[in-house]
N, C-alpha and C. Protein backbone atom coordinates (compact mmCIF):
# COMPACT_ATOMS: atom_id res chain seq x y z
N MET A 1 -23.43 -7.84 -52.60
CA MET A 1 -22.11 -7.30 -52.45
C MET A 1 -21.38 -7.44 -53.77
N SER A 2 -20.70 -6.42 -54.16
CA SER A 2 -19.96 -6.53 -55.42
C SER A 2 -18.48 -6.53 -55.12
N PHE A 3 -17.76 -7.30 -55.89
CA PHE A 3 -16.32 -7.41 -55.69
C PHE A 3 -15.55 -6.56 -56.69
N GLY A 4 -16.18 -6.05 -57.62
CA GLY A 4 -15.52 -5.21 -58.61
C GLY A 4 -16.48 -4.16 -59.11
N ARG A 5 -15.98 -3.23 -59.90
CA ARG A 5 -16.83 -2.16 -60.40
C ARG A 5 -16.96 -2.29 -61.90
N LEU A 6 -18.12 -2.01 -62.28
CA LEU A 6 -18.36 -1.95 -63.71
C LEU A 6 -18.61 -0.49 -64.09
N GLY A 7 -18.10 -0.11 -65.11
CA GLY A 7 -18.36 1.24 -65.56
C GLY A 7 -17.30 2.22 -65.07
N ASP A 8 -17.75 3.43 -64.78
CA ASP A 8 -16.84 4.51 -64.40
C ASP A 8 -16.20 4.26 -63.04
N THR A 9 -14.90 4.36 -62.94
CA THR A 9 -14.18 4.08 -61.68
C THR A 9 -14.11 5.29 -60.78
N ASN A 10 -14.57 6.45 -61.23
CA ASN A 10 -14.54 7.65 -60.40
C ASN A 10 -15.78 7.79 -59.53
N GLU A 11 -16.75 6.94 -59.70
CA GLU A 11 -17.97 7.02 -58.90
C GLU A 11 -17.68 6.48 -57.49
N PRO A 12 -18.27 7.11 -56.48
CA PRO A 12 -18.07 6.58 -55.12
C PRO A 12 -18.75 5.23 -54.96
N MET A 13 -18.19 4.41 -54.07
CA MET A 13 -18.74 3.09 -53.82
C MET A 13 -20.01 3.26 -52.97
N SER A 14 -21.08 2.64 -53.33
CA SER A 14 -22.35 2.84 -52.65
C SER A 14 -22.63 1.78 -51.59
N GLU A 15 -21.77 0.79 -51.41
CA GLU A 15 -21.99 -0.26 -50.42
C GLU A 15 -21.05 -0.09 -49.24
N MET A 16 -21.54 -0.43 -48.08
CA MET A 16 -20.73 -0.34 -46.88
C MET A 16 -19.92 -1.63 -46.73
N ASN A 17 -18.67 -1.49 -46.34
CA ASN A 17 -17.82 -2.65 -46.10
C ASN A 17 -18.08 -3.13 -44.67
N VAL A 18 -18.75 -4.25 -44.50
CA VAL A 18 -19.15 -4.75 -43.18
C VAL A 18 -18.18 -5.78 -42.63
N ILE A 19 -17.14 -6.11 -43.35
CA ILE A 19 -16.19 -7.13 -42.88
C ILE A 19 -15.51 -6.71 -41.58
N PRO A 20 -15.01 -5.47 -41.42
CA PRO A 20 -14.42 -5.09 -40.12
C PRO A 20 -15.43 -5.14 -38.98
N LEU A 21 -16.68 -4.77 -39.26
CA LEU A 21 -17.72 -4.83 -38.23
C LEU A 21 -17.97 -6.27 -37.79
N VAL A 22 -18.02 -7.19 -38.72
CA VAL A 22 -18.22 -8.60 -38.39
C VAL A 22 -17.03 -9.13 -37.60
N ASP A 23 -15.82 -8.73 -37.96
CA ASP A 23 -14.62 -9.16 -37.22
C ASP A 23 -14.67 -8.70 -35.77
N VAL A 24 -15.04 -7.44 -35.56
CA VAL A 24 -15.12 -6.91 -34.19
C VAL A 24 -16.21 -7.64 -33.41
N MET A 25 -17.35 -7.88 -34.03
CA MET A 25 -18.43 -8.56 -33.34
C MET A 25 -18.06 -10.00 -32.97
N LEU A 26 -17.32 -10.68 -33.82
CA LEU A 26 -16.89 -12.04 -33.50
C LEU A 26 -15.89 -12.06 -32.35
N VAL A 27 -15.00 -11.09 -32.33
CA VAL A 27 -14.05 -11.00 -31.21
C VAL A 27 -14.79 -10.74 -29.91
N LEU A 28 -15.75 -9.83 -29.92
CA LEU A 28 -16.54 -9.56 -28.71
C LEU A 28 -17.33 -10.78 -28.27
N LEU A 29 -17.88 -11.52 -29.23
CA LEU A 29 -18.62 -12.73 -28.90
C LEU A 29 -17.71 -13.75 -28.22
N VAL A 30 -16.52 -13.94 -28.72
CA VAL A 30 -15.57 -14.87 -28.10
C VAL A 30 -15.20 -14.41 -26.70
N ILE A 31 -14.99 -13.12 -26.51
CA ILE A 31 -14.66 -12.60 -25.18
C ILE A 31 -15.80 -12.87 -24.20
N PHE A 32 -17.04 -12.64 -24.61
CA PHE A 32 -18.17 -12.89 -23.72
C PHE A 32 -18.35 -14.38 -23.43
N ILE A 33 -18.11 -15.22 -24.39
CA ILE A 33 -18.23 -16.65 -24.18
C ILE A 33 -17.18 -17.14 -23.18
N VAL A 34 -15.99 -16.57 -23.25
CA VAL A 34 -14.91 -17.00 -22.34
C VAL A 34 -15.13 -16.45 -20.94
N THR A 35 -15.59 -15.20 -20.81
CA THR A 35 -15.70 -14.59 -19.48
C THR A 35 -17.02 -14.88 -18.77
N ALA A 36 -18.05 -15.31 -19.46
CA ALA A 36 -19.34 -15.55 -18.81
C ALA A 36 -19.28 -16.62 -17.72
N PRO A 37 -18.61 -17.76 -17.92
CA PRO A 37 -18.54 -18.74 -16.82
C PRO A 37 -17.77 -18.22 -15.61
N VAL A 38 -16.80 -17.38 -15.82
CA VAL A 38 -16.01 -16.84 -14.70
C VAL A 38 -16.88 -15.92 -13.85
N ILE A 39 -17.74 -15.17 -14.48
CA ILE A 39 -18.59 -14.23 -13.75
C ILE A 39 -19.63 -14.96 -12.91
N THR A 40 -20.17 -16.06 -13.40
CA THR A 40 -21.24 -16.74 -12.68
C THR A 40 -20.73 -17.60 -11.52
N HIS A 41 -19.48 -17.99 -11.51
CA HIS A 41 -18.93 -18.80 -10.41
C HIS A 41 -18.42 -17.86 -9.33
N SER A 42 -19.21 -17.65 -8.33
CA SER A 42 -18.81 -16.78 -7.23
C SER A 42 -19.11 -17.48 -5.91
N VAL A 43 -18.52 -17.00 -4.87
CA VAL A 43 -18.72 -17.55 -3.54
C VAL A 43 -19.81 -16.75 -2.86
N GLN A 44 -20.83 -17.44 -2.39
CA GLN A 44 -21.91 -16.78 -1.68
C GLN A 44 -21.50 -16.56 -0.23
N MET A 45 -21.53 -15.33 0.20
CA MET A 45 -21.16 -14.99 1.57
C MET A 45 -22.22 -14.07 2.15
N GLU A 46 -22.46 -14.23 3.41
CA GLU A 46 -23.36 -13.32 4.10
C GLU A 46 -22.51 -12.29 4.81
N LEU A 47 -22.42 -11.10 4.22
CA LEU A 47 -21.56 -10.06 4.75
C LEU A 47 -22.27 -9.30 5.85
N PRO A 48 -21.51 -8.81 6.83
CA PRO A 48 -22.13 -8.07 7.93
C PRO A 48 -22.62 -6.70 7.47
N ARG A 49 -23.62 -6.23 8.12
CA ARG A 49 -24.15 -4.89 7.85
C ARG A 49 -23.57 -3.93 8.88
N ALA A 50 -23.20 -2.76 8.45
CA ALA A 50 -22.64 -1.76 9.35
C ALA A 50 -23.73 -0.80 9.77
N SER A 51 -23.67 -0.37 11.00
CA SER A 51 -24.63 0.63 11.48
C SER A 51 -23.85 1.76 12.14
N SER A 52 -24.45 2.90 12.16
CA SER A 52 -23.76 4.06 12.71
C SER A 52 -24.00 4.23 14.20
N THR A 53 -24.89 3.45 14.76
CA THR A 53 -25.16 3.57 16.20
C THR A 53 -24.60 2.35 16.92
N PRO A 54 -23.99 2.56 18.07
CA PRO A 54 -23.49 1.40 18.82
C PRO A 54 -24.65 0.58 19.36
N SER A 55 -24.45 -0.74 19.42
CA SER A 55 -25.51 -1.60 19.93
C SER A 55 -25.35 -1.75 21.43
N HIS A 56 -26.48 -1.72 22.11
CA HIS A 56 -26.50 -1.87 23.57
C HIS A 56 -27.31 -3.10 23.90
N GLU A 57 -26.67 -4.26 23.85
CA GLU A 57 -27.37 -5.50 24.14
C GLU A 57 -27.17 -5.87 25.60
N THR A 58 -28.12 -6.58 26.15
CA THR A 58 -28.04 -7.00 27.55
C THR A 58 -27.59 -8.44 27.68
N VAL A 59 -27.20 -9.08 26.57
CA VAL A 59 -26.75 -10.46 26.59
C VAL A 59 -25.40 -10.52 27.30
N ASP A 60 -25.17 -11.61 28.06
CA ASP A 60 -23.88 -11.78 28.70
C ASP A 60 -22.81 -11.85 27.62
N SER A 61 -21.73 -11.13 27.86
CA SER A 61 -20.70 -11.07 26.84
C SER A 61 -19.32 -11.08 27.48
N VAL A 62 -18.36 -11.43 26.65
CA VAL A 62 -16.95 -11.45 27.03
C VAL A 62 -16.22 -10.64 25.98
N THR A 63 -15.29 -9.82 26.41
CA THR A 63 -14.48 -9.05 25.47
C THR A 63 -13.08 -9.62 25.46
N LEU A 64 -12.66 -10.08 24.29
CA LEU A 64 -11.29 -10.54 24.10
C LEU A 64 -10.54 -9.43 23.36
N ALA A 65 -9.38 -9.07 23.88
CA ALA A 65 -8.61 -7.99 23.26
C ALA A 65 -7.21 -8.48 22.96
N LEU A 66 -6.70 -8.05 21.82
CA LEU A 66 -5.33 -8.36 21.40
C LEU A 66 -4.60 -7.05 21.17
N ASP A 67 -3.43 -6.91 21.79
CA ASP A 67 -2.64 -5.71 21.52
C ASP A 67 -1.64 -5.99 20.40
N ALA A 68 -0.87 -4.98 20.05
CA ALA A 68 0.08 -5.10 18.93
C ALA A 68 1.17 -6.13 19.22
N ALA A 69 1.48 -6.35 20.48
CA ALA A 69 2.51 -7.31 20.85
C ALA A 69 2.00 -8.75 20.83
N GLY A 70 0.69 -8.94 20.65
CA GLY A 70 0.12 -10.28 20.59
C GLY A 70 -0.37 -10.80 21.92
N ARG A 71 -0.41 -9.95 22.95
CA ARG A 71 -0.92 -10.37 24.26
C ARG A 71 -2.44 -10.40 24.24
N LEU A 72 -3.01 -11.38 24.91
CA LEU A 72 -4.45 -11.59 24.92
C LEU A 72 -5.02 -11.15 26.27
N PHE A 73 -6.18 -10.50 26.23
CA PHE A 73 -6.83 -10.02 27.45
C PHE A 73 -8.29 -10.49 27.44
N TRP A 74 -8.73 -11.01 28.59
CA TRP A 74 -10.12 -11.46 28.80
C TRP A 74 -10.76 -10.42 29.71
N ASP A 75 -11.67 -9.63 29.18
CA ASP A 75 -12.29 -8.53 29.94
C ASP A 75 -11.23 -7.69 30.65
N ASN A 76 -10.23 -7.28 29.91
CA ASN A 76 -9.12 -6.42 30.36
C ASN A 76 -8.20 -7.08 31.38
N GLN A 77 -8.29 -8.39 31.55
CA GLN A 77 -7.37 -9.13 32.41
C GLN A 77 -6.48 -10.00 31.53
N PRO A 78 -5.16 -10.00 31.75
CA PRO A 78 -4.27 -10.81 30.89
C PRO A 78 -4.64 -12.29 30.95
N LEU A 79 -4.50 -12.96 29.81
CA LEU A 79 -4.83 -14.37 29.69
C LEU A 79 -3.85 -15.02 28.72
N ALA A 80 -3.35 -16.19 29.10
CA ALA A 80 -2.47 -16.94 28.19
C ALA A 80 -3.32 -17.54 27.08
N GLU A 81 -2.78 -17.56 25.88
CA GLU A 81 -3.54 -18.07 24.73
C GLU A 81 -3.85 -19.56 24.89
N ASP A 82 -3.02 -20.28 25.62
CA ASP A 82 -3.26 -21.71 25.85
C ASP A 82 -4.49 -21.95 26.72
N ASP A 83 -4.82 -20.99 27.59
CA ASP A 83 -5.96 -21.13 28.50
C ASP A 83 -7.28 -20.66 27.88
N LEU A 84 -7.22 -20.09 26.70
CA LEU A 84 -8.41 -19.49 26.09
C LEU A 84 -9.50 -20.52 25.83
N PHE A 85 -9.15 -21.66 25.26
CA PHE A 85 -10.16 -22.67 24.91
C PHE A 85 -10.90 -23.15 26.15
N LEU A 86 -10.18 -23.47 27.22
CA LEU A 86 -10.82 -23.94 28.45
C LEU A 86 -11.72 -22.88 29.06
N ARG A 87 -11.25 -21.65 29.05
CA ARG A 87 -12.03 -20.57 29.64
C ARG A 87 -13.30 -20.31 28.83
N LEU A 88 -13.17 -20.35 27.51
CA LEU A 88 -14.35 -20.16 26.67
C LEU A 88 -15.33 -21.33 26.81
N SER A 89 -14.82 -22.55 26.91
CA SER A 89 -15.69 -23.71 27.09
C SER A 89 -16.49 -23.60 28.38
N ASP A 90 -15.83 -23.17 29.46
CA ASP A 90 -16.53 -23.00 30.74
C ASP A 90 -17.59 -21.90 30.64
N ALA A 91 -17.25 -20.81 29.96
CA ALA A 91 -18.20 -19.70 29.84
C ALA A 91 -19.41 -20.10 28.99
N VAL A 92 -19.19 -20.86 27.93
CA VAL A 92 -20.30 -21.30 27.09
C VAL A 92 -21.15 -22.33 27.82
N ALA A 93 -20.52 -23.18 28.63
CA ALA A 93 -21.29 -24.15 29.42
C ALA A 93 -22.19 -23.44 30.42
N ALA A 94 -21.71 -22.32 30.97
CA ALA A 94 -22.52 -21.57 31.92
C ALA A 94 -23.62 -20.78 31.22
N ASN A 95 -23.35 -20.30 30.00
CA ASN A 95 -24.33 -19.51 29.26
C ASN A 95 -24.19 -19.81 27.77
N PRO A 96 -25.06 -20.64 27.20
CA PRO A 96 -24.95 -21.00 25.78
C PRO A 96 -25.14 -19.81 24.83
N GLU A 97 -25.78 -18.75 25.30
CA GLU A 97 -26.01 -17.56 24.48
C GLU A 97 -24.90 -16.53 24.64
N LEU A 98 -23.75 -16.94 25.08
CA LEU A 98 -22.63 -16.03 25.32
C LEU A 98 -22.20 -15.36 24.02
N ALA A 99 -21.99 -14.04 24.09
CA ALA A 99 -21.49 -13.29 22.94
C ALA A 99 -20.03 -12.92 23.22
N VAL A 100 -19.18 -13.12 22.24
CA VAL A 100 -17.77 -12.80 22.37
C VAL A 100 -17.46 -11.63 21.46
N TYR A 101 -16.92 -10.57 22.05
CA TYR A 101 -16.52 -9.39 21.29
C TYR A 101 -15.01 -9.39 21.18
N LEU A 102 -14.51 -9.30 19.97
CA LEU A 102 -13.08 -9.38 19.71
C LEU A 102 -12.57 -8.02 19.28
N ARG A 103 -11.66 -7.46 20.09
CA ARG A 103 -10.98 -6.21 19.75
C ARG A 103 -9.55 -6.54 19.43
N ALA A 104 -9.04 -6.00 18.35
CA ALA A 104 -7.66 -6.28 17.96
C ALA A 104 -6.99 -4.99 17.52
N ASP A 105 -5.72 -4.89 17.87
CA ASP A 105 -4.93 -3.75 17.43
C ASP A 105 -4.79 -3.78 15.92
N ARG A 106 -4.62 -2.65 15.32
CA ARG A 106 -4.50 -2.55 13.87
C ARG A 106 -3.33 -3.35 13.33
N ASP A 107 -2.26 -3.50 14.12
CA ASP A 107 -1.06 -4.20 13.68
C ASP A 107 -1.04 -5.67 14.05
N THR A 108 -2.13 -6.20 14.56
CA THR A 108 -2.19 -7.61 14.94
C THR A 108 -2.17 -8.49 13.70
N ARG A 109 -1.39 -9.57 13.75
CA ARG A 109 -1.32 -10.49 12.62
C ARG A 109 -2.62 -11.29 12.52
N TYR A 110 -3.04 -11.54 11.29
CA TYR A 110 -4.28 -12.28 11.06
C TYR A 110 -4.17 -13.71 11.58
N GLU A 111 -2.99 -14.26 11.57
CA GLU A 111 -2.79 -15.63 12.04
C GLU A 111 -3.24 -15.78 13.49
N VAL A 112 -2.93 -14.79 14.32
CA VAL A 112 -3.32 -14.84 15.73
C VAL A 112 -4.84 -14.74 15.85
N LEU A 113 -5.43 -13.85 15.07
CA LEU A 113 -6.90 -13.72 15.09
C LEU A 113 -7.58 -15.01 14.64
N ALA A 114 -7.03 -15.64 13.63
CA ALA A 114 -7.62 -16.88 13.12
C ALA A 114 -7.57 -17.98 14.18
N ARG A 115 -6.47 -18.07 14.93
CA ARG A 115 -6.39 -19.09 16.00
C ARG A 115 -7.42 -18.82 17.09
N ILE A 116 -7.59 -17.56 17.45
CA ILE A 116 -8.55 -17.22 18.51
C ILE A 116 -9.97 -17.52 18.04
N MET A 117 -10.29 -17.17 16.79
CA MET A 117 -11.63 -17.46 16.28
C MET A 117 -11.87 -18.97 16.18
N ALA A 118 -10.85 -19.73 15.82
CA ALA A 118 -10.99 -21.19 15.75
C ALA A 118 -11.22 -21.77 17.15
N ASP A 119 -10.49 -21.26 18.15
CA ASP A 119 -10.70 -21.73 19.52
C ASP A 119 -12.11 -21.40 20.00
N ALA A 120 -12.59 -20.23 19.65
CA ALA A 120 -13.94 -19.83 20.07
C ALA A 120 -14.98 -20.73 19.40
N ARG A 121 -14.77 -21.05 18.16
CA ARG A 121 -15.72 -21.91 17.45
C ARG A 121 -15.72 -23.33 18.03
N ARG A 122 -14.51 -23.84 18.32
CA ARG A 122 -14.43 -25.18 18.92
C ARG A 122 -15.05 -25.22 20.30
N ALA A 123 -14.99 -24.11 21.03
CA ALA A 123 -15.57 -24.05 22.38
C ALA A 123 -17.09 -23.94 22.34
N GLY A 124 -17.67 -23.68 21.17
CA GLY A 124 -19.12 -23.61 21.06
C GLY A 124 -19.69 -22.21 21.04
N VAL A 125 -18.86 -21.21 20.83
CA VAL A 125 -19.35 -19.83 20.77
C VAL A 125 -20.11 -19.66 19.46
N ALA A 126 -21.37 -19.25 19.58
CA ALA A 126 -22.20 -19.06 18.40
C ALA A 126 -22.25 -17.61 17.96
N ARG A 127 -21.98 -16.69 18.87
CA ARG A 127 -22.06 -15.26 18.54
C ARG A 127 -20.71 -14.60 18.78
N MET A 128 -20.11 -14.13 17.71
CA MET A 128 -18.83 -13.44 17.82
C MET A 128 -18.91 -12.17 16.98
N ALA A 129 -18.40 -11.07 17.53
CA ALA A 129 -18.45 -9.79 16.82
C ALA A 129 -17.10 -9.11 16.96
N PHE A 130 -16.80 -8.27 16.00
CA PHE A 130 -15.58 -7.48 16.03
C PHE A 130 -15.90 -6.07 16.49
N VAL A 131 -15.07 -5.55 17.37
CA VAL A 131 -15.26 -4.21 17.90
C VAL A 131 -14.28 -3.28 17.19
N SER A 132 -14.78 -2.15 16.73
CA SER A 132 -13.91 -1.18 16.07
C SER A 132 -14.28 0.22 16.53
N GLN A 133 -13.38 1.14 16.27
CA GLN A 133 -13.64 2.54 16.60
C GLN A 133 -14.34 3.19 15.43
N PRO A 134 -15.38 3.97 15.67
CA PRO A 134 -16.05 4.64 14.55
C PRO A 134 -15.13 5.72 13.97
N GLU A 135 -15.27 5.93 12.66
CA GLU A 135 -14.47 6.96 12.01
C GLU A 135 -14.98 8.34 12.42
N VAL A 136 -14.04 9.24 12.64
CA VAL A 136 -14.40 10.62 13.00
C VAL A 136 -14.38 11.44 11.72
N ASN A 137 -15.49 12.08 11.43
CA ASN A 137 -15.56 12.89 10.19
C ASN A 137 -15.04 14.26 10.42
């Protein structure tokens, strides 16, 4: 690399100036060093798979439904939320393979759903699924 010119000053410079290239590469290296640990720290989750066909299982099941007002229904019969844990415990004691299907209105608060799922888990429900309407194309 030459820092000055000898001879005629009208001649074009024959060397490439690599200092800006090195600056850009160092900035990119720092960015990758900083972001690489963030990318590798992730939460492993087993996400559900969606299917286009409804499942027709013969396992004993219970359908819990929540409307927009927050009322709870056990197989289309009204149920107080305080009685849910006892009712689920009795159903699981009668059938350990009980499947619980949870239908909720679009406007239902997540807090209510979380309480119901926690009650189901404490009662020993091992299989819980969410019921939704298929999209119409």
